[in-house]
PDB file of C-alpha atoms in Angstrom:
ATOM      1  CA  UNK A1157     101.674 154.507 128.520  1.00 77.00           C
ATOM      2  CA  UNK A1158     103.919 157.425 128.286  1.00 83.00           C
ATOM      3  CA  UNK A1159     105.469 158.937 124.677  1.00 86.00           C
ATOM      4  CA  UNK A1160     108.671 158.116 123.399  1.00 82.00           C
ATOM      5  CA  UNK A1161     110.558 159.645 120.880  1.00 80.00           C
ATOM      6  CA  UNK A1162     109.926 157.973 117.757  1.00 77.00           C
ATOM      7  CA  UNK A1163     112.148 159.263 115.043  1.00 71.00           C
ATOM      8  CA  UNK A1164     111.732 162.504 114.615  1.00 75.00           C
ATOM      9  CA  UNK A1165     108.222 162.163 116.604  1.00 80.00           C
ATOM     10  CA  UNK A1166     106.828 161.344 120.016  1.00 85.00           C
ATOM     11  CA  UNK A1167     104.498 158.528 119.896  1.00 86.00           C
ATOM     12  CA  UNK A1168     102.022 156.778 122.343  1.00 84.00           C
ATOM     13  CA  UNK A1169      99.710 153.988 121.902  1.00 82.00           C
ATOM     14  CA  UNK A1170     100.106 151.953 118.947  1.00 82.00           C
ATOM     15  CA  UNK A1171     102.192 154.716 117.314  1.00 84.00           C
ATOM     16  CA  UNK A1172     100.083 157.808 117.619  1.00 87.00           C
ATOM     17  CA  UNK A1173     101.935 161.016 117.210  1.00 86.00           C
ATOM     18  CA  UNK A1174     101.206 164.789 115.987  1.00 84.00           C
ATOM     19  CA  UNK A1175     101.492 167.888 117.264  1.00 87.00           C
ATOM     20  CA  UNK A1176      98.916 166.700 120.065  1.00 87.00           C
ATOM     21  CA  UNK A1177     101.123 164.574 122.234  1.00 90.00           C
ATOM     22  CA  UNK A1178     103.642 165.946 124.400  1.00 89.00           C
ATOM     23  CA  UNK A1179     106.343 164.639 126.746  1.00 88.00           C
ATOM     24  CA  UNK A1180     104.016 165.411 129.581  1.00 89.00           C
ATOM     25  CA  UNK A1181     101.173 162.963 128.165  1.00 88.00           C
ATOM     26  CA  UNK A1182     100.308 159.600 129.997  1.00 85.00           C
ATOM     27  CA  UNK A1183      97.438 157.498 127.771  1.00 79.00           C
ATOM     28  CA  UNK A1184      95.384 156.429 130.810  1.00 75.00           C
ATOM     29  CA  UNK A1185      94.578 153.130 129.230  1.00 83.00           C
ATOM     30  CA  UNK A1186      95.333 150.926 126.814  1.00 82.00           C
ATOM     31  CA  UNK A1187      91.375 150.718 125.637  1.00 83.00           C
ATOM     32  CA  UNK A1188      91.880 154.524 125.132  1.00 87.00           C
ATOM     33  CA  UNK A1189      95.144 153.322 123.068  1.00 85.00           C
ATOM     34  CA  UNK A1190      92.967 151.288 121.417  1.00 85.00           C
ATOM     35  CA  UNK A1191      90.149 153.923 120.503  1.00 87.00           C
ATOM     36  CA  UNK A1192      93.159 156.359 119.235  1.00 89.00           C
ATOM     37  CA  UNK A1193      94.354 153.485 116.891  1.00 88.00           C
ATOM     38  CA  UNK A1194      90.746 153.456 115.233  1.00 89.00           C
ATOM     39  CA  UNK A1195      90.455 156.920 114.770  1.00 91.00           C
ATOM     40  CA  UNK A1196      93.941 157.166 113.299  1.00 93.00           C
ATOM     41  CA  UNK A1197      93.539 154.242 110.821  1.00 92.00           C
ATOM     42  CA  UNK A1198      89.834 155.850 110.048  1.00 93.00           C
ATOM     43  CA  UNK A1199      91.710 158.712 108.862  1.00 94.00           C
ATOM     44  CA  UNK A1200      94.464 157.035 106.867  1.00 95.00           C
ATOM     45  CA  UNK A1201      92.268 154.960 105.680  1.00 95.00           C
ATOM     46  CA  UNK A1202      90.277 158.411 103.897  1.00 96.00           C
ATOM     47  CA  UNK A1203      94.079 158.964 102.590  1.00 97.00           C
ATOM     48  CA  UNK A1204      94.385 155.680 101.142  1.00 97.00           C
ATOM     49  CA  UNK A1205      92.014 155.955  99.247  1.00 97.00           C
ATOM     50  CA  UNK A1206      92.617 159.297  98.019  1.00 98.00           C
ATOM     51  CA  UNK A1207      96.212 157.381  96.723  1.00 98.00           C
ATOM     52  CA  UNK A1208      94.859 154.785  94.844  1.00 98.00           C
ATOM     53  CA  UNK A1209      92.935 155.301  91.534  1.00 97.00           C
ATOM     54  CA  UNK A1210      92.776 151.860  90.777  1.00 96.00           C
ATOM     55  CA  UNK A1211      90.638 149.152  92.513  1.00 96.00           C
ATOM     56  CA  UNK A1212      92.376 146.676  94.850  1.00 97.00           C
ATOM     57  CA  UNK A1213      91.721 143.721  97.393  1.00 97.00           C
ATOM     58  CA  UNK A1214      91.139 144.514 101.071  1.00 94.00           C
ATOM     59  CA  UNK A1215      94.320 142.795 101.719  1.00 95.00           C
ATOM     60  CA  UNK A1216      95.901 145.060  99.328  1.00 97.00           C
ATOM     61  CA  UNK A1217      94.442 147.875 100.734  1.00 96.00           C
ATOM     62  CA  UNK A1218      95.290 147.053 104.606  1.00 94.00           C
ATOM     63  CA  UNK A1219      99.271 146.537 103.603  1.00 96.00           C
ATOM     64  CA  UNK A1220      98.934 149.729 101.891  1.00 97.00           C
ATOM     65  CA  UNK A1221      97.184 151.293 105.121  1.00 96.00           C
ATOM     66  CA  UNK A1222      99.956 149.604 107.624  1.00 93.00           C
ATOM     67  CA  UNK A1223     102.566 151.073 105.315  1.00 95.00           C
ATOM     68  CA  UNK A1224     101.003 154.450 105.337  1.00 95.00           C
ATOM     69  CA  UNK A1225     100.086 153.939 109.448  1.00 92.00           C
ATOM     70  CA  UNK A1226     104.302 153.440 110.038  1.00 88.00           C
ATOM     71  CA  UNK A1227     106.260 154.750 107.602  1.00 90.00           C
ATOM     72  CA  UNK A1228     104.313 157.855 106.267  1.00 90.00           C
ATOM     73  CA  UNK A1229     103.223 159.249 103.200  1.00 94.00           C
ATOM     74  CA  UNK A1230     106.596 159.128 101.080  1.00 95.00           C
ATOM     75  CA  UNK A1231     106.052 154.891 100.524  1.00 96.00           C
ATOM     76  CA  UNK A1232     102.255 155.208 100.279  1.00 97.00           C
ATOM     77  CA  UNK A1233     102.782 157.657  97.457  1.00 98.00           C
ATOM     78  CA  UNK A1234     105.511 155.729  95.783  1.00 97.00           C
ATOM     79  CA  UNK A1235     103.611 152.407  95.579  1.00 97.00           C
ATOM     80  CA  UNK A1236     100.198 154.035  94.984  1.00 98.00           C
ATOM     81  CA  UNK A1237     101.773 155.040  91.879  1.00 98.00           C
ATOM     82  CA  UNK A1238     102.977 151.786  90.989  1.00 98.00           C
ATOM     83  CA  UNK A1239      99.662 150.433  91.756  1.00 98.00           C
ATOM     84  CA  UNK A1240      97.981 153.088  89.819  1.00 98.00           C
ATOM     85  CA  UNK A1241      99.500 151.557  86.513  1.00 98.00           C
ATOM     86  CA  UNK A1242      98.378 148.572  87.791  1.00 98.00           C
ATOM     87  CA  UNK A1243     102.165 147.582  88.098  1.00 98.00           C
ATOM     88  CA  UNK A1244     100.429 145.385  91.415  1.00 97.00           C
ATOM     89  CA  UNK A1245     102.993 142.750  91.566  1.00 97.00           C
ATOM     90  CA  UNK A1246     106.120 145.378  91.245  1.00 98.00           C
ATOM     91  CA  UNK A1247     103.967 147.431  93.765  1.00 98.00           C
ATOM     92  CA  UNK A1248     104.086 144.172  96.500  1.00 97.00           C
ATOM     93  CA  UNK A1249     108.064 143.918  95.874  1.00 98.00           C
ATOM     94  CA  UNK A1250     108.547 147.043  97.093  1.00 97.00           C
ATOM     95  CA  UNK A1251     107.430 146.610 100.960  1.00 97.00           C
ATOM     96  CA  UNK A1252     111.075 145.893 102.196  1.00 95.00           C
ATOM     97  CA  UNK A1253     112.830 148.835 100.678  1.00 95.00           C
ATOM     98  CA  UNK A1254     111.260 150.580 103.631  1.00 95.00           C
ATOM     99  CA  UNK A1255     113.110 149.238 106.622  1.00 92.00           C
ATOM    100  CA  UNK A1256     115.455 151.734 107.675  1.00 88.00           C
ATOM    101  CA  UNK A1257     115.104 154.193 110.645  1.00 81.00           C
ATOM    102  CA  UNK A1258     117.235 157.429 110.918  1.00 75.00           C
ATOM    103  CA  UNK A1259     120.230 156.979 113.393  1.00 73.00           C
ATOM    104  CA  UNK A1260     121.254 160.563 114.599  1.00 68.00           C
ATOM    105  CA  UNK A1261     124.243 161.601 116.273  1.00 64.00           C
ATOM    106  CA  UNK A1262     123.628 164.207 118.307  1.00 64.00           C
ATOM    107  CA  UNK A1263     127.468 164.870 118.889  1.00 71.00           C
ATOM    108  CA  UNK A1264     128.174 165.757 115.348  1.00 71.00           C
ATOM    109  CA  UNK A1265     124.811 165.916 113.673  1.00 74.00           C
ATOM    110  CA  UNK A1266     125.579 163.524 111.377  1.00 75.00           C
ATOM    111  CA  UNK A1267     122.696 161.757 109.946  1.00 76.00           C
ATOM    112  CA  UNK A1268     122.688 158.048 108.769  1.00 80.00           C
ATOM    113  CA  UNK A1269     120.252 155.361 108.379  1.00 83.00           C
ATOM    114  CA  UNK A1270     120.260 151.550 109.438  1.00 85.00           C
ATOM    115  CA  UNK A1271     118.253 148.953 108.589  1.00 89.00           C
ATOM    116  CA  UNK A1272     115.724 147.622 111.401  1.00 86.00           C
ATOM    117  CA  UNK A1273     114.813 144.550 112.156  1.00 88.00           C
ATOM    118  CA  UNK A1274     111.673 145.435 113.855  1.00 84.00           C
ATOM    119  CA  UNK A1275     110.848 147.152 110.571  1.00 88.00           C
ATOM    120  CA  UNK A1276     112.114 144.609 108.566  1.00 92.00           C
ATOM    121  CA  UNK A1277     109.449 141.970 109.934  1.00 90.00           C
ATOM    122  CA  UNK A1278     107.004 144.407 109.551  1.00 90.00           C
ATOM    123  CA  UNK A1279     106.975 144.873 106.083  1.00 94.00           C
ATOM    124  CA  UNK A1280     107.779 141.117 105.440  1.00 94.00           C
ATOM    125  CA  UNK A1281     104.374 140.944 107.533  1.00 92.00           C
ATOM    126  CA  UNK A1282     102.867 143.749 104.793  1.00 94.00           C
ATOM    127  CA  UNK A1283     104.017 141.906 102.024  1.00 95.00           C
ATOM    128  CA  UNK A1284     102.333 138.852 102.942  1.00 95.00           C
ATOM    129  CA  UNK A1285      98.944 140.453 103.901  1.00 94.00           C
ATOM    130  CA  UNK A1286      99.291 142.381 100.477  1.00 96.00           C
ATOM    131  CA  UNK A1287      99.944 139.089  98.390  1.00 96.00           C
ATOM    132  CA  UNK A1288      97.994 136.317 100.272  1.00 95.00           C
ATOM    133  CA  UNK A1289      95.814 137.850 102.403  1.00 92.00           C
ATOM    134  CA  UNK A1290      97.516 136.225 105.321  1.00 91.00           C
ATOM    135  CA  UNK A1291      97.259 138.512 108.387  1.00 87.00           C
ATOM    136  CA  UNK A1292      98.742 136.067 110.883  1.00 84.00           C
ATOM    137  CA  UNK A1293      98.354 135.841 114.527  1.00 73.00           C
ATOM    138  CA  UNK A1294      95.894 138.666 114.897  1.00 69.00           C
ATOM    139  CA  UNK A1295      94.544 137.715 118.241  1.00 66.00           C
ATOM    140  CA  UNK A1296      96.744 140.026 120.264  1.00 69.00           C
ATOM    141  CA  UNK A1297      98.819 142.985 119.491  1.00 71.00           C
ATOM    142  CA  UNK A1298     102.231 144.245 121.137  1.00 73.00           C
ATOM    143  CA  UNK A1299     102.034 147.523 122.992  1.00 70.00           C
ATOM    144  CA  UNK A1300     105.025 148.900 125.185  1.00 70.00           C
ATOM    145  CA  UNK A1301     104.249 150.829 127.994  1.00 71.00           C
ATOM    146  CA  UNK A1302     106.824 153.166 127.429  1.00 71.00           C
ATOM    147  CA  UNK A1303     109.397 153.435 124.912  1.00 71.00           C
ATOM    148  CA  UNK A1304     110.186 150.360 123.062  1.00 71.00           C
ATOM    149  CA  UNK A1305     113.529 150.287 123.358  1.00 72.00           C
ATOM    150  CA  UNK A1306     114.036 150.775 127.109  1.00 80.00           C
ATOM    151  CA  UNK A1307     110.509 148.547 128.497  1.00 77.00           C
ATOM    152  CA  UNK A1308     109.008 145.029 127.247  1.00 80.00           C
ATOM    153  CA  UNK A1309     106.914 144.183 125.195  1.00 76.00           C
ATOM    154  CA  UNK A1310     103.187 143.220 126.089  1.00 76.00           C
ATOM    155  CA  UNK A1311     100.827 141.179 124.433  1.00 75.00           C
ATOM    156  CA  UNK A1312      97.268 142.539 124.451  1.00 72.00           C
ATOM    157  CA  UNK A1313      94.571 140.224 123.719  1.00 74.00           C
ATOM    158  CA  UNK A1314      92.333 141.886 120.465  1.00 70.00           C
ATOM    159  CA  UNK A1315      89.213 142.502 121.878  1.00 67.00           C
ATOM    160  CA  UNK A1316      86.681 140.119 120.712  1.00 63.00           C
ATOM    161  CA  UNK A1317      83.766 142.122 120.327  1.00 64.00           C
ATOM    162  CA  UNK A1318      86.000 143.915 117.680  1.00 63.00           C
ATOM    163  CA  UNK A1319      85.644 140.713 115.021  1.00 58.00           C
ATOM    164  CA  UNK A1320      82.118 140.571 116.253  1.00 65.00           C
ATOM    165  CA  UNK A1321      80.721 143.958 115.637  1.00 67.00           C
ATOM    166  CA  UNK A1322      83.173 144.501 112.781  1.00 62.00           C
ATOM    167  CA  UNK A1323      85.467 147.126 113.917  1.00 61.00           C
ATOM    168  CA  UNK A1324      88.251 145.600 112.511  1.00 57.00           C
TER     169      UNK A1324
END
């Protein structure tokens, strides 16, 4: 897997980025993709929590953490305050206000946003974990080997051990 540019970030793996990865990077595998995805959500998930003052469902909380994992800490903060006043329903509405992706031109530095699609499933997807607990297909997850605009997408079985020795 080689970084992309990902907005204004390079990625790899399942959307690792930070001042650690560089154009130069190649994730040697996709269990190391994997093991970078846990520590990130590990991490988040310590943020989360910091966020919300309030108690909440595990579904609740993983939407919240997906959110946080792809879009940042602008929407975590918004709906963590929302959630906060235990305004939980109005908190769930808000998933697909956050589907847009910057859309430079470099030619004239002019900067605009567009909706996404990609993005726009995704927090449909959010939404439903957050209000039903309904994670979906969870029994593989889509990786690119590159970036996702330019290579297909791959579906990697979950490993099963993860259900088993409750990594997930």
């Amino acid at each position: 897997m080689r970084p992309y540019q990902d907005g204004k970030h390079l990625s790899y793996g399942f959307g690792h980025n930070g001042p650690d990865v560089s154009l130069d990077d190649v994730m040697p595998s996709i269990d190391d993709a994997f093991a970078l995805l846990i520590q990130d959500l590990n991490g988040r998930a310590i943020t989360v929590s910091r966020y919300i003052k309030t108690e909440v469902t595990q579904n609740q909380f993983d939407a919240l953490l997906s959110l946080y994992q792809n879009a940042g800490s602008g929407p975590l903060a918004r709906m963590a305050e929302l959630v906060n006043k235990r305004c939980i329903t109005k908190a769930g509405e808000q998933f697909p206000r956050y589907c847009r992706v910057r859309d430079d031109d470099p030619t004239t530095e002019v900067v605009e946003f567009r909706e996404s699609e990609g993005l726009r499933r995704r927090r449909l997807s959010e939404q439903t974990i957050y209000f039903h607990g309904d994670y979906g297909d969870c029994s593989w997850f889509p990786y690119w080997t590159g970036d996702p605009f330019k290579t297909p997408m791959t579906r990697y079985p979950m490993p099963v051990h993860w259900l088993e020795d409750g990594t997930i």
